[in-house]
Amino acid sequence: MGSMTIKSILLVILAVAVIILFLVLMLQKKKRNKRYRSKYIDALYALIDGRKDDALLLLTQAVKNGETDIDAYIQLGNLYREKKMPDKALQIHRALTVRRDLAYSEEKSIQISIAEDLADMGKIDRAVIALNTINKRNKDPEILTALHRLYHRCGDYDNAYQVMKNLSSIDKQIGGAEKASYLASVASLCLENGKPGIAVKYIEKALKESDTSVPAIYLMAHHNMEKREFEKASRLWYKLIKIDRSLFAEVLPFLEKALFESGNFVGLEEILEELYKKYMDDPEIALSLASLYIKKGMFEESINILEDEKNTGQNDPAVYLKLALALFDSGRTHEAHKVLGEFSTDLLNTYVRKCNMCGEEYDLPFGYCTKCFSFNRPVQ
């Protein structure tokens, strides 16, 4: 009886020891996995914060520690590519293709990274082939977007446009306006490269996609000016103002020149009066009409408009200066000095047109950035 009790106790102790050992091993494994994983997670946080050098170091450590998440390797390779080491990035990304049981999303991410590596190495044809090997590519917005970028990078604008058309059939955010913006951007590149004939073809395509495309109308109006087709140009400049009133100050000098060259000497006054009646809260339109009245010696009409603008609290410095000029010219010098005394240089400001994704600056009102391949939609 006593020996059985001792055996039972020993068995219980042994069982407890085995359980404790198992728990210790599991805890150590959990801590080890957590430690490996945390390097990867820390790297992701570093990427979010823009600390790419830290992210590269953390991802390298995570991989050396046995990180199994495919995204860690993809991100590591992408960072090497950004460091101008696309060959090393390609080596890392290609190593992932031999893994078994890859999910479609994983295969897609790997092939996109490989394509971008090849493109940075100047092997764009092979990059396109890499993307075309993916199943379901014609129905995947991410793959089509990557293909569009590759075709554009190698100057194959027609194929880039065709891919964008395919993309628009599955991504409803890309409509005629977006396609027209891309075509107008291509037209601008052609003009920069001294190919005006090809540029005009792309502008015409853009206007077929959207007859209210701001960049396409802008470029076509400039083209008409260069061809001395001033009547056509004046209609386009006026249309542009009605579509996007924020372009008024930029477009007005071209509109004035086109009207004058076409022999329509009263057209500008009629247009400005029409716009002023419709948009009395727009200081630029009011200022332009007032300036025209000053040129014609209609000082009282000009003063009335400018005083109304000044009283609205818009604080446009040009309003103060033009009002002072009109008062001087009409002989009301004391009032002119008073207006100038109210003027402050703090009212002056500048405006730069930028891509709202990457910050690239543009002279023209493009809706598509050819640097980061993104659409610049107005902030709602």
XYZ file of C-alpha atoms in Angstrom:
380
model
C 0.000 0.000 0.000
C 2.859 2.345 0.909
C 4.836 1.557 -2.263
C 1.777 2.316 -4.445
C 1.341 5.660 -2.720
C 4.994 6.562 -3.377
C 4.646 5.552 -7.044
C 1.486 7.641 -7.383
C 3.212 10.639 -5.858
C 6.205 10.223 -8.166
C 3.916 9.956 -11.190
C 2.072 13.116 -10.140
C 5.372 14.954 -9.627
C 6.623 13.748 -13.007
C 3.394 14.817 -14.701
C 3.551 18.241 -13.075
C 7.202 18.581 -14.112
C 6.328 17.691 -17.712
C 3.494 20.230 -17.716
C 5.736 22.929 -16.236
C 8.473 22.148 -18.771
C 5.923 22.297 -21.599
C 4.594 25.630 -20.359
C 8.108 27.039 -20.022
C 8.988 25.951 -23.576
C 5.757 27.403 -24.964
C 6.315 30.660 -23.102
C 9.870 30.910 -24.434
C 8.658 30.204 -27.977
C 5.918 32.793 -27.604
C 8.409 35.361 -26.318
C 10.817 34.515 -29.127
C 8.100 34.826 -31.780
C 6.907 38.056 -30.222
C 10.434 39.400 -30.235
C 10.897 38.514 -33.918
C 7.512 39.913 -34.793
C 8.070 43.116 -32.879
C 11.046 44.000 -35.100
C 8.773 43.793 -38.115
C 6.026 45.772 -36.405
C 8.532 48.377 -35.250
C 9.736 48.620 -38.840
C 6.187 49.279 -40.028
C 5.802 52.040 -37.464
C 9.121 53.481 -38.631
C 7.835 53.468 -42.226
C 4.657 55.233 -41.147
C 6.756 57.877 -39.381
C 8.968 58.291 -42.427
C 12.068 56.891 -40.675
C 13.171 54.749 -43.587
C 16.740 54.190 -42.370
C 15.403 52.824 -39.070
C 12.888 50.685 -40.951
C 15.649 49.207 -43.119
C 17.685 48.259 -40.038
C 14.674 46.768 -38.220
C 13.547 44.760 -41.242
C 17.067 43.427 -41.755
C 17.123 42.282 -38.114
C 13.637 40.763 -38.417
C 14.663 38.733 -41.473
C 17.860 37.541 -39.786
C 15.806 36.465 -36.772
C 13.617 34.276 -38.967
C 10.630 36.483 -39.691
C 8.182 34.491 -41.806
C 5.810 37.250 -42.914
C 6.264 37.774 -46.662
C 5.474 41.460 -46.358
C 8.648 41.973 -44.295
C 10.752 40.776 -47.237
C 8.736 42.820 -49.727
C 9.181 45.967 -47.653
C 12.887 45.249 -47.159
C 13.412 44.893 -50.908
C 11.407 48.047 -51.599
C 13.628 50.004 -49.226
C 16.752 48.735 -50.990
C 15.228 49.880 -54.277
C 14.610 53.337 -52.819
C 18.270 53.319 -51.734
C 19.180 52.954 -55.428
C 20.033 49.270 -55.042
C 17.396 47.677 -57.332
C 19.566 44.618 -58.021
C 19.620 43.719 -54.322
C 15.897 44.423 -54.082
C 15.266 42.121 -57.050
C 17.284 39.346 -55.406
C 15.163 39.556 -52.245
C 11.868 39.710 -54.107
C 12.687 36.896 -56.513
C 13.581 34.621 -53.603
C 9.958 34.882 -52.471
C 8.603 33.378 -55.699
C 9.804 29.866 -54.740
C 7.614 29.790 -51.646
C 4.764 27.327 -51.760
C 1.088 28.032 -51.303
C 1.310 31.755 -51.980
C -2.011 33.558 -51.765
C -3.019 35.624 -54.784
C -2.513 38.867 -52.846
C 1.010 37.765 -51.900
C 1.893 36.707 -55.446
C 0.576 40.027 -56.726
C 2.606 42.101 -54.244
C 5.766 40.155 -55.072
C 5.356 40.537 -58.845
C 4.604 44.256 -58.562
C 7.771 44.710 -56.509
C 9.792 42.663 -59.015
C 8.400 44.784 -61.860
C 9.370 47.992 -60.088
C 12.868 46.607 -59.414
C 13.308 45.760 -63.089
C 11.989 49.161 -64.145
C 14.516 50.918 -61.923
C 17.217 48.822 -63.579
C 16.044 50.089 -66.967
C 14.477 46.745 -67.931
C 10.943 48.008 -68.432
C 10.020 45.419 -71.085
C 10.833 42.644 -68.606
C 8.922 44.538 -65.914
C 5.801 44.538 -68.103
C 6.224 40.789 -68.709
C 6.486 40.208 -64.942
C 3.086 41.835 -64.396
C 1.480 40.115 -67.367
C 2.297 36.707 -65.849
C -0.157 37.294 -63.009
C -3.536 35.622 -63.266
C -6.614 37.849 -63.005
C -4.466 40.878 -63.934
C -7.126 42.306 -66.243
C -9.568 42.513 -63.349
C -7.179 43.765 -60.675
C -6.960 47.582 -60.223
C -3.569 47.377 -58.511
C -1.992 45.408 -61.370
C -3.525 47.656 -64.020
C -2.298 50.750 -62.177
C 1.225 49.315 -62.051
C 1.090 48.461 -65.771
C -0.115 51.974 -66.571
C 2.856 53.448 -64.717
C 5.328 51.161 -66.494
C 4.009 51.970 -69.958
C 4.124 55.668 -69.142
C 7.680 55.447 -67.841
C 8.908 53.919 -71.076
C 7.074 56.544 -73.158
C 4.440 54.131 -74.496
C 1.606 56.596 -73.858
C -0.933 54.844 -76.075
C -0.665 51.598 -74.123
C -0.657 53.542 -70.860
C -3.902 55.208 -71.931
C -5.418 51.876 -73.013
C -4.611 50.339 -69.630
C -6.188 53.362 -67.935
C -9.327 52.797 -70.007
C -9.387 49.165 -68.873
C -8.881 50.345 -65.304
C -11.783 52.777 -65.580
C -14.144 49.884 -66.325
C -13.514 48.401 -62.862
C -12.594 51.532 -60.890
C -15.490 53.978 -61.053
C -13.369 56.770 -59.577
C -11.570 56.992 -62.915
C -13.897 58.589 -65.412
C -13.648 60.814 -68.448
C -12.208 63.741 -66.478
C -9.366 61.626 -65.103
C -8.546 60.084 -68.485
C -8.620 63.536 -70.069
C -6.243 64.844 -67.392
C -3.792 62.065 -68.169
C -3.958 62.710 -71.924
C -3.448 66.436 -71.356
C -0.388 65.690 -69.225
C 0.998 63.548 -72.043
C 0.301 66.370 -74.509
C 2.280 68.739 -72.313
C 5.228 66.322 -72.283
C 5.072 66.154 -76.084
C 5.142 69.944 -76.291
C 8.182 70.036 -74.016
C 9.876 67.538 -76.321
C 9.154 69.627 -79.418
C 6.348 67.465 -80.827
C 3.376 69.846 -81.185
C 1.612 67.745 -83.835
C 1.483 64.683 -81.569
C 0.530 66.905 -78.624
C -2.546 68.218 -80.443
C -3.725 64.644 -81.125
C -3.586 63.872 -77.413
C -5.413 67.117 -76.589
C -8.162 66.197 -79.036
C -8.449 62.744 -77.459
C -8.666 64.400 -74.048
C -11.504 66.679 -75.150
C -13.381 63.644 -76.492
C -13.083 62.042 -73.072
C -14.270 65.249 -71.379
C -15.165 68.486 -73.162
C -14.861 70.329 -69.836
C -11.342 69.121 -69.067
C -9.504 72.160 -67.704
C -5.957 71.123 -68.708
C -7.076 70.034 -72.184
C -8.941 73.294 -72.849
C -5.993 75.263 -71.475
C -3.542 73.581 -73.825
C -5.869 73.817 -76.832
C -6.428 77.526 -76.213
C -2.664 78.063 -76.140
C -2.346 76.057 -79.344
C -4.973 78.257 -81.022
C -3.098 81.355 -79.882
C 0.107 80.077 -81.456
C -1.775 79.286 -84.691
C -3.219 82.813 -84.529
C -6.735 81.413 -84.399
C -7.716 84.084 -81.893
C -11.478 83.790 -82.173
C -11.334 80.089 -81.298
C -8.882 80.845 -78.507
C -11.090 83.561 -76.987
C -14.052 81.174 -76.842
C -11.927 78.573 -75.095
C -10.468 81.057 -72.581
C -13.970 82.268 -71.724
C -15.207 78.686 -71.399
C -12.303 77.937 -69.085
C -13.232 80.816 -66.761
C -16.821 79.606 -66.566
C -15.699 76.047 -65.772
C -13.097 77.029 -63.163
C -13.372 80.579 -61.882
C -10.163 80.193 -59.846
C -8.259 80.460 -63.155
C -9.685 83.904 -63.907
C -6.575 85.973 -63.103
C -4.323 83.569 -64.969
C -6.510 83.370 -68.054
C -7.576 87.011 -68.307
C -4.425 88.311 -70.090
C -4.769 85.591 -72.743
C -8.475 86.295 -73.149
C -7.802 90.019 -73.528
C -5.111 89.429 -76.143
C -7.260 86.929 -78.077
C -10.214 89.347 -78.162
C -8.040 92.271 -79.236
C -6.271 90.280 -81.958
C -9.573 88.985 -83.277
C -10.887 92.541 -83.559
C -13.475 92.212 -80.794
C -12.630 95.434 -78.926
C -15.810 95.560 -76.833
C -15.910 91.858 -76.034
C -13.798 92.107 -72.867
C -16.001 94.755 -71.273
C -19.135 92.741 -72.041
C -17.604 89.564 -70.609
C -16.349 91.282 -67.455
C -19.692 92.993 -66.839
C -21.496 89.682 -67.307
C -19.140 87.908 -64.909
C -19.330 90.720 -62.357
C -23.126 90.570 -62.267
C -22.968 86.810 -61.801
C -20.078 86.711 -59.301
C -20.157 89.989 -57.394
C -18.332 88.309 -54.502
C -15.252 87.584 -56.638
C -12.607 90.274 -55.998
C -10.518 89.362 -59.043
C -13.426 89.886 -61.435
C -14.374 93.131 -59.717
C -10.782 94.347 -59.867
C -10.476 93.510 -63.549
C -13.663 95.359 -64.456
C -12.602 98.334 -62.350
C -9.184 98.370 -64.064
C -10.854 98.361 -67.466
C -13.054 101.295 -66.408
C -9.938 103.209 -65.287
C -8.352 102.681 -68.709
C -11.519 104.036 -70.325
C -11.622 107.057 -67.977
C -14.757 105.794 -66.215
C -13.361 106.693 -62.783
C -16.592 106.920 -60.807
C -17.762 103.504 -61.999
C -14.376 102.086 -61.066
C -14.362 103.749 -57.625
C -17.847 102.424 -56.830
C -16.802 98.843 -57.578
C -13.506 99.084 -55.685
C -15.035 100.715 -52.606
C -17.644 97.952 -52.474
C -14.835 95.385 -52.596
C -12.826 97.164 -49.911
C -15.857 97.345 -47.635
C -16.454 93.592 -47.862
C -13.227 93.019 -45.906
C -11.582 90.932 -48.633
C -8.250 92.747 -47.963
C -6.961 92.217 -51.486
C -3.928 94.553 -51.779
C -4.636 95.166 -55.472
C -8.039 96.623 -54.523
C -6.350 99.236 -52.307
C -3.810 100.156 -54.962
C -6.324 100.373 -57.828
C -8.748 102.377 -55.694
C -5.991 104.843 -54.810
C -5.099 105.142 -58.504
C -8.718 105.799 -59.512
C -9.076 108.432 -56.783
C -5.845 110.147 -57.887
C -6.922 110.174 -61.517
C -10.311 111.608 -60.606
C -8.657 114.420 -58.586
C -9.584 113.095 -55.132
C -5.987 113.030 -53.893
C -6.755 113.333 -50.169
C -8.948 110.224 -50.277
C -6.292 108.424 -52.308
C -3.650 109.102 -49.617
C -6.044 107.830 -46.965
C -6.575 104.537 -48.850
C -2.829 104.059 -49.302
C -2.363 104.612 -45.576
C -4.662 101.674 -44.903
C -2.626 99.392 -47.176
C -0.302 96.868 -45.527
C 2.325 94.566 -47.096
C 1.000 91.818 -44.806
C -1.851 91.492 -47.280
C 0.499 90.191 -49.980
C 0.584 86.445 -50.633
C 1.743 83.998 -53.254
C 0.211 80.845 -54.692
C 2.010 77.789 -55.988
C 0.233 74.979 -57.866
C 1.342 71.632 -56.410
C 0.456 67.948 -56.595
C -1.456 67.171 -53.409
C 0.227 63.754 -53.177
C 3.958 64.322 -53.764
C 4.288 68.118 -53.784
C 5.551 68.376 -57.387
C 5.025 71.937 -58.679
C 3.296 72.618 -62.001
C 2.794 75.715 -64.122
C -0.417 74.422 -65.699
C -3.624 73.291 -63.963
C -3.093 69.556 -64.406
C -5.304 67.015 -62.662
C -2.736 64.231 -63.109
C 0.816 64.108 -61.747
C 3.309 62.358 -64.021
C 5.856 62.186 -61.202
C 3.916 60.093 -58.678
C 1.190 58.911 -61.132
C -1.690 60.177 -59.023
C -4.836 62.188 -59.696
C -5.058 65.596 -58.056
C -8.660 65.877 -57.022
C -9.836 69.122 -55.402
C -10.251 69.004 -51.628
C -13.915 68.892 -50.742
